[in-house]
Amino acid sequence: MSEEPTRGGAPTPDHELDPVIHAQARLRVMVALSVLREGDRLAFPRLQELLGMTAGNLSIHLRKLEEAGYIEVVKTHQGRTPTTLLGLTRRGRLAFEEYTAAVKALLSLTEEK
Amino acid sequence: MDHDPDERAPASPAETLRLIEAGRAAAQRDFQPDPRLTYGPWGVAWLVGFGLLFLRFGPDGRVLLAMPELLPLLVLYVLLVAAFVISGSAGMRAGRHVRGVSSIQGLRYGVSWAAAFAGVVVIASRFADLLPDAEASLLWSGLSVAVVGVLYIAGAATWQSREMFTLGVWITLVNIGGFLAGPGWHSLAISLAGGGGMLTAGFVEWLRWRRGQC
């Protein structure tokens, strides 16, 4: 990830943005799952492949998102193989929309200055 | 935990927005098959297959290019099977590990193709025996292409695809026009306007797909 220098005089976003989502790894998980249609779920290995994260690392962040009630983790079986299916909850979808709107508001604030 | 780079917040609102947009485009590309693979092989099959049919069985029974009688149909079938395999595997790749409404939708849409062609085969094979060769092949291709046009329109309703809708309407019109013009002309119309239309639709949708806007 390339780091952009923070613009001078810009308000620090961290106080206003949802801290559960406002971390690179979890943000990427939320973005990927938000692209899924409502009513669809994605299996763990596919999400892992899409994001290029290790299974252990992804699990940690998924747990945090699940604890916040943003994602739903469904353990099921595909034949004999256990499968974990993931999707945003309604609350998670709303939280992500609000987060995106807040980022955009902050950005227009920084651009005005 | 705060030393973990994954826990680090993006550097700025601009960087955050860039991450969101890039992630969304990448995921959208991943969940949708490459339109070049879903339209392209069918376009080539029609262009080449019906093109050969036109050259061998031209209007008024003319032979515009000498070749074995079975060759055009053989080439068309081989290319259609290849298109089925290529576009099907691209679709399955995009849909793998996704469960829910999309997989049910895809499955039912697949069944609609099978159901439509089962009807075409049963009806056409009965009546084709009663017709002269040129009329029989017009019956086969006219019915088949009619079904393809309608199923593209239905697919457009299912997936909200503008390109697919335009293509379905286009194929329907080309099919009706070619059919009314008669044997030979129908093959030419399906080859150039039908196959060409598919390649164009695939290209236009690909332009959106590669930006992750499908």
JSON list of N, CA, C and O in Angstrom, two decimals, chain B residues 66-94:
[
{"chain": "B", "resi": 66, "resn": "ALA", "atom": "N", "xyz": [-16.98, -24.25, -53.11]},
{"chain": "B", "resi": 66, "resn": "ALA", "atom": "CA", "xyz": [-17.09, -25.71, -53.09]},
{"chain": "B", "resi": 66, "resn": "ALA", "atom": "C", "xyz": [-16.43, -26.28, -51.84]},
{"chain": "B", "resi": 66, "resn": "ALA", "atom": "O", "xyz": [-15.30, -25.93, -51.51]},
{"chain": "B", "resi": 67, "resn": "MET", "atom": "N", "xyz": [-17.17, -27.13, -51.13]},
{"chain": "B", "resi": 67, "resn": "MET", "atom": "CA", "xyz": [-16.62, -27.86, -49.98]},
{"chain": "B", "resi": 67, "resn": "MET", "atom": "C", "xyz": [-17.54, -29.03, -49.68]},
{"chain": "B", "resi": 67, "resn": "MET", "atom": "O", "xyz": [-18.69, -29.05, -50.14]},
{"chain": "B", "resi": 68, "resn": "PRO", "atom": "N", "xyz": [-17.07, -30.01, -48.94]},
{"chain": "B", "resi": 68, "resn": "PRO", "atom": "CA", "xyz": [-17.94, -31.15, -48.62]},
{"chain": "B", "resi": 68, "resn": "PRO", "atom": "C", "xyz": [-19.22, -30.67, -47.94]},
{"chain": "B", "resi": 68, "resn": "PRO", "atom": "O", "xyz": [-19.18, -29.74, -47.14]},
{"chain": "B", "resi": 69, "resn": "GLU", "atom": "N", "xyz": [-20.33, -31.32, -48.27]},
{"chain": "B", "resi": 69, "resn": "GLU", "atom": "CA", "xyz": [-21.64, -30.91, -47.78]},
{"chain": "B", "resi": 69, "resn": "GLU", "atom": "C", "xyz": [-21.72, -30.86, -46.25]},
{"chain": "B", "resi": 69, "resn": "GLU", "atom": "O", "xyz": [-22.41, -30.01, -45.68]},
{"chain": "B", "resi": 70, "resn": "LEU", "atom": "N", "xyz": [-21.04, -31.80, -45.61]},
{"chain": "B", "resi": 70, "resn": "LEU", "atom": "CA", "xyz": [-21.16, -31.90, -44.15]},
{"chain": "B", "resi": 70, "resn": "LEU", "atom": "C", "xyz": [-20.27, -30.90, -43.40]},
{"chain": "B", "resi": 70, "resn": "LEU", "atom": "O", "xyz": [-20.47, -30.66, -42.21]},
{"chain": "B", "resi": 71, "resn": "LEU", "atom": "N", "xyz": [-19.30, -30.34, -44.10]},
{"chain": "B", "resi": 71, "resn": "LEU", "atom": "CA", "xyz": [-18.29, -29.52, -43.42]},
{"chain": "B", "resi": 71, "resn": "LEU", "atom": "C", "xyz": [-18.86, -28.32, -42.66]},
{"chain": "B", "resi": 71, "resn": "LEU", "atom": "O", "xyz": [-18.55, -28.14, -41.47]},
{"chain": "B", "resi": 72, "resn": "PRO", "atom": "N", "xyz": [-19.73, -27.48, -43.29]},
{"chain": "B", "resi": 72, "resn": "PRO", "atom": "CA", "xyz": [-20.20, -26.30, -42.56]},
{"chain": "B", "resi": 72, "resn": "PRO", "atom": "C", "xyz": [-20.91, -26.64, -41.25]},
{"chain": "B", "resi": 72, "resn": "PRO", "atom": "O", "xyz": [-20.64, -26.02, -40.20]},
{"chain": "B", "resi": 73, "resn": "LEU", "atom": "N", "xyz": [-21.79, -27.64, -41.29]},
{"chain": "B", "resi": 73, "resn": "LEU", "atom": "CA", "xyz": [-22.53, -28.03, -40.10]},
{"chain": "B", "resi": 73, "resn": "LEU", "atom": "C", "xyz": [-21.61, -28.60, -39.04]},
{"chain": "B", "resi": 73, "resn": "LEU", "atom": "O", "xyz": [-21.75, -28.34, -37.84]},
{"chain": "B", "resi": 74, "resn": "LEU", "atom": "N", "xyz": [-20.63, -29.39, -39.52]},
{"chain": "B", "resi": 74, "resn": "LEU", "atom": "CA", "xyz": [-19.66, -29.97, -38.58]},
{"chain": "B", "resi": 74, "resn": "LEU", "atom": "C", "xyz": [-18.88, -28.87, -37.87]},
{"chain": "B", "resi": 74, "resn": "LEU", "atom": "O", "xyz": [-18.73, -28.88, -36.64]},
{"chain": "B", "resi": 75, "resn": "VAL", "atom": "N", "xyz": [-18.40, -27.89, -38.65]},
{"chain": "B", "resi": 75, "resn": "VAL", "atom": "CA", "xyz": [-17.64, -26.78, -38.07]},
{"chain": "B", "resi": 75, "resn": "VAL", "atom": "C", "xyz": [-18.52, -26.00, -37.08]},
{"chain": "B", "resi": 75, "resn": "VAL", "atom": "O", "xyz": [-18.11, -25.67, -35.97]},
{"chain": "B", "resi": 76, "resn": "LEU", "atom": "N", "xyz": [-19.77, -25.74, -37.49]},
{"chain": "B", "resi": 76, "resn": "LEU", "atom": "CA", "xyz": [-20.69, -24.99, -36.62]},
{"chain": "B", "resi": 76, "resn": "LEU", "atom": "C", "xyz": [-20.88, -25.73, -35.29]},
{"chain": "B", "resi": 76, "resn": "LEU", "atom": "O", "xyz": [-20.76, -25.13, -34.21]},
{"chain": "B", "resi": 77, "resn": "TYR", "atom": "N", "xyz": [-21.12, -27.04, -35.34]},
{"chain": "B", "resi": 77, "resn": "TYR", "atom": "CA", "xyz": [-21.36, -27.79, -34.10]},
{"chain": "B", "resi": 77, "resn": "TYR", "atom": "C", "xyz": [-20.13, -27.82, -33.22]},
{"chain": "B", "resi": 77, "resn": "TYR", "atom": "O", "xyz": [-20.21, -27.65, -32.00]},
{"chain": "B", "resi": 78, "resn": "VAL", "atom": "N", "xyz": [-18.97, -28.04, -33.83]},
{"chain": "B", "resi": 78, "resn": "VAL", "atom": "CA", "xyz": [-17.73, -28.09, -33.03]},
{"chain": "B", "resi": 78, "resn": "VAL", "atom": "C", "xyz": [-17.51, -26.74, -32.35]},
{"chain": "B", "resi": 78, "resn": "VAL", "atom": "O", "xyz": [-17.21, -26.67, -31.14]},
{"chain": "B", "resi": 79, "resn": "LEU", "atom": "N", "xyz": [-17.72, -25.65, -33.09]},
{"chain": "B", "resi": 79, "resn": "LEU", "atom": "CA", "xyz": [-17.52, -24.32, -32.51]},
{"chain": "B", "resi": 79, "resn": "LEU", "atom": "C", "xyz": [-18.55, -24.02, -31.43]},
{"chain": "B", "resi": 79, "resn": "LEU", "atom": "O", "xyz": [-18.25, -23.37, -30.42]},
{"chain": "B", "resi": 80, "resn": "LEU", "atom": "N", "xyz": [-19.80, -24.49, -31.62]},
{"chain": "B", "resi": 80, "resn": "LEU", "atom": "CA", "xyz": [-20.83, -24.27, -30.61]},
{"chain": "B", "resi": 80, "resn": "LEU", "atom": "C", "xyz": [-20.50, -25.02, -29.32]},
{"chain": "B", "resi": 80, "resn": "LEU", "atom": "O", "xyz": [-20.68, -24.49, -28.21]},
{"chain": "B", "resi": 81, "resn": "VAL", "atom": "N", "xyz": [-20.01, -26.26, -29.47]},
{"chain": "B", "resi": 81, "resn": "VAL", "atom": "CA", "xyz": [-19.63, -27.03, -28.28]},
{"chain": "B", "resi": 81, "resn": "VAL", "atom": "C", "xyz": [-18.48, -26.34, -27.56]},
{"chain": "B", "resi": 81, "resn": "VAL", "atom": "O", "xyz": [-18.48, -26.19, -26.33]},
{"chain": "B", "resi": 82, "resn": "ALA", "atom": "N", "xyz": [-17.50, -25.86, -28.33]},
{"chain": "B", "resi": 82, "resn": "ALA", "atom": "CA", "xyz": [-16.36, -25.15, -27.74]},
{"chain": "B", "resi": 82, "resn": "ALA", "atom": "C", "xyz": [-16.85, -23.90, -27.01]},
{"chain": "B", "resi": 82, "resn": "ALA", "atom": "O", "xyz": [-16.41, -23.60, -25.88]},
{"chain": "B", "resi": 83, "resn": "ALA", "atom": "N", "xyz": [-17.79, -23.17, -27.62]},
{"chain": "B", "resi": 83, "resn": "ALA", "atom": "CA", "xyz": [-18.32, -21.95, -27.00]},
{"chain": "B", "resi": 83, "resn": "ALA", "atom": "C", "xyz": [-19.03, -22.29, -25.70]},
{"chain": "B", "resi": 83, "resn": "ALA", "atom": "O", "xyz": [-18.88, -21.58, -24.68]},
{"chain": "B", "resi": 84, "resn": "PHE", "atom": "N", "xyz": [-19.78, -23.39, -25.70]},
{"chain": "B", "resi": 84, "resn": "PHE", "atom": "CA", "xyz": [-20.49, -23.83, -24.50]},
{"chain": "B", "resi": 84, "resn": "PHE", "atom": "C", "xyz": [-19.49, -24.10, -23.37]},
{"chain": "B", "resi": 84, "resn": "PHE", "atom": "O", "xyz": [-19.67, -23.66, -22.23]},
{"chain": "B", "resi": 85, "resn": "VAL", "atom": "N", "xyz": [-18.41, -24.80, -23.71]},
{"chain": "B", "resi": 85, "resn": "VAL", "atom": "CA", "xyz": [-17.41, -25.17, -22.70]},
{"chain": "B", "resi": 85, "resn": "VAL", "atom": "C", "xyz": [-16.69, -23.91, -22.18]},
{"chain": "B", "resi": 85, "resn": "VAL", "atom": "O", "xyz": [-16.56, -23.70, -20.97]},
{"chain": "B", "resi": 86, "resn": "ILE", "atom": "N", "xyz": [-16.27, -23.04, -23.10]},
{"chain": "B", "resi": 86, "resn": "ILE", "atom": "CA", "xyz": [-15.50, -21.86, -22.70]},
{"chain": "B", "resi": 86, "resn": "ILE", "atom": "C", "xyz": [-16.35, -20.90, -21.86]},
{"chain": "B", "resi": 86, "resn": "ILE", "atom": "O", "xyz": [-15.96, -20.49, -20.76]},
{"chain": "B", "resi": 87, "resn": "SER", "atom": "N", "xyz": [-17.55, -20.57, -22.36]},
{"chain": "B", "resi": 87, "resn": "SER", "atom": "CA", "xyz": [-18.37, -19.59, -21.62]},
{"chain": "B", "resi": 87, "resn": "SER", "atom": "C", "xyz": [-18.89, -20.20, -20.33]},
{"chain": "B", "resi": 87, "resn": "SER", "atom": "O", "xyz": [-18.97, -19.53, -19.30]},
{"chain": "B", "resi": 88, "resn": "GLY", "atom": "N", "xyz": [-19.21, -21.50, -20.38]},
{"chain": "B", "resi": 88, "resn": "GLY", "atom": "CA", "xyz": [-19.69, -22.17, -19.16]},
{"chain": "B", "resi": 88, "resn": "GLY", "atom": "C", "xyz": [-18.64, -22.20, -18.08]},
{"chain": "B", "resi": 88, "resn": "GLY", "atom": "O", "xyz": [-18.93, -21.92, -16.90]},
{"chain": "B", "resi": 89, "resn": "SER", "atom": "N", "xyz": [-17.40, -22.50, -18.45]},
{"chain": "B", "resi": 89, "resn": "SER", "atom": "CA", "xyz": [-16.38, -22.57, -17.40]},
{"chain": "B", "resi": 89, "resn": "SER", "atom": "C", "xyz": [-16.03, -21.18, -16.88]},
{"chain": "B", "resi": 89, "resn": "SER", "atom": "O", "xyz": [-15.73, -21.02, -15.70]},
{"chain": "B", "resi": 90, "resn": "ALA", "atom": "N", "xyz": [-16.12, -20.16, -17.75]},
{"chain": "B", "resi": 90, "resn": "ALA", "atom": "CA", "xyz": [-15.89, -18.79, -17.26]},
{"chain": "B", "resi": 90, "resn": "ALA", "atom": "C", "xyz": [-16.96, -18.40, -16.25]},
{"chain": "B", "resi": 90, "resn": "ALA", "atom": "O", "xyz": [-16.67, -17.80, -15.21]},
{"chain": "B", "resi": 91, "resn": "GLY", "atom": "N", "xyz": [-18.21, -18.77, -16.55]},
{"chain": "B", "resi": 91, "resn": "GLY", "atom": "CA", "xyz": [-19.32, -18.47, -15.64]},
{"chain": "B", "resi": 91, "resn": "GLY", "atom": "C", "xyz": [-19.18, -19.22, -14.33]},
{"chain": "B", "resi": 91, "resn": "GLY", "atom": "O", "xyz": [-19.41, -18.67, -13.25]},
{"chain": "B", "resi": 92, "resn": "MET", "atom": "N", "xyz": [-18.78, -20.49, -14.42]},
{"chain": "B", "resi": 92, "resn": "MET", "atom": "CA", "xyz": [-18.64, -21.28, -13.20]},
{"chain": "B", "resi": 92, "resn": "MET", "atom": "C", "xyz": [-17.49, -20.78, -12.33]},
{"chain": "B", "resi": 92, "resn": "MET", "atom": "O", "xyz": [-17.56, -20.79, -11.10]},
{"chain": "B", "resi": 93, "resn": "ARG", "atom": "N", "xyz": [-16.43, -20.34, -12.99]},
{"chain": "B", "resi": 93, "resn": "ARG", "atom": "CA", "xyz": [-15.29, -19.79, -12.26]},
{"chain": "B", "resi": 93, "resn": "ARG", "atom": "C", "xyz": [-15.69, -18.54, -11.48]},
{"chain": "B", "resi": 93, "resn": "ARG", "atom": "O", "xyz": [-15.32, -18.37, -10.32]},
{"chain": "B", "resi": 94, "resn": "ALA", "atom": "N", "xyz": [-16.47, -17.69, -12.14]},
{"chain": "B", "resi": 94, "resn": "ALA", "atom": "CA", "xyz": [-16.90, -16.45, -11.49]},
{"chain": "B", "resi": 94, "resn": "ALA", "atom": "C", "xyz": [-17.87, -16.74, -10.34]},
{"chain": "B", "resi": 94, "resn": "ALA", "atom": "O", "xyz": [-17.90, -16.01, -9.35]}
]
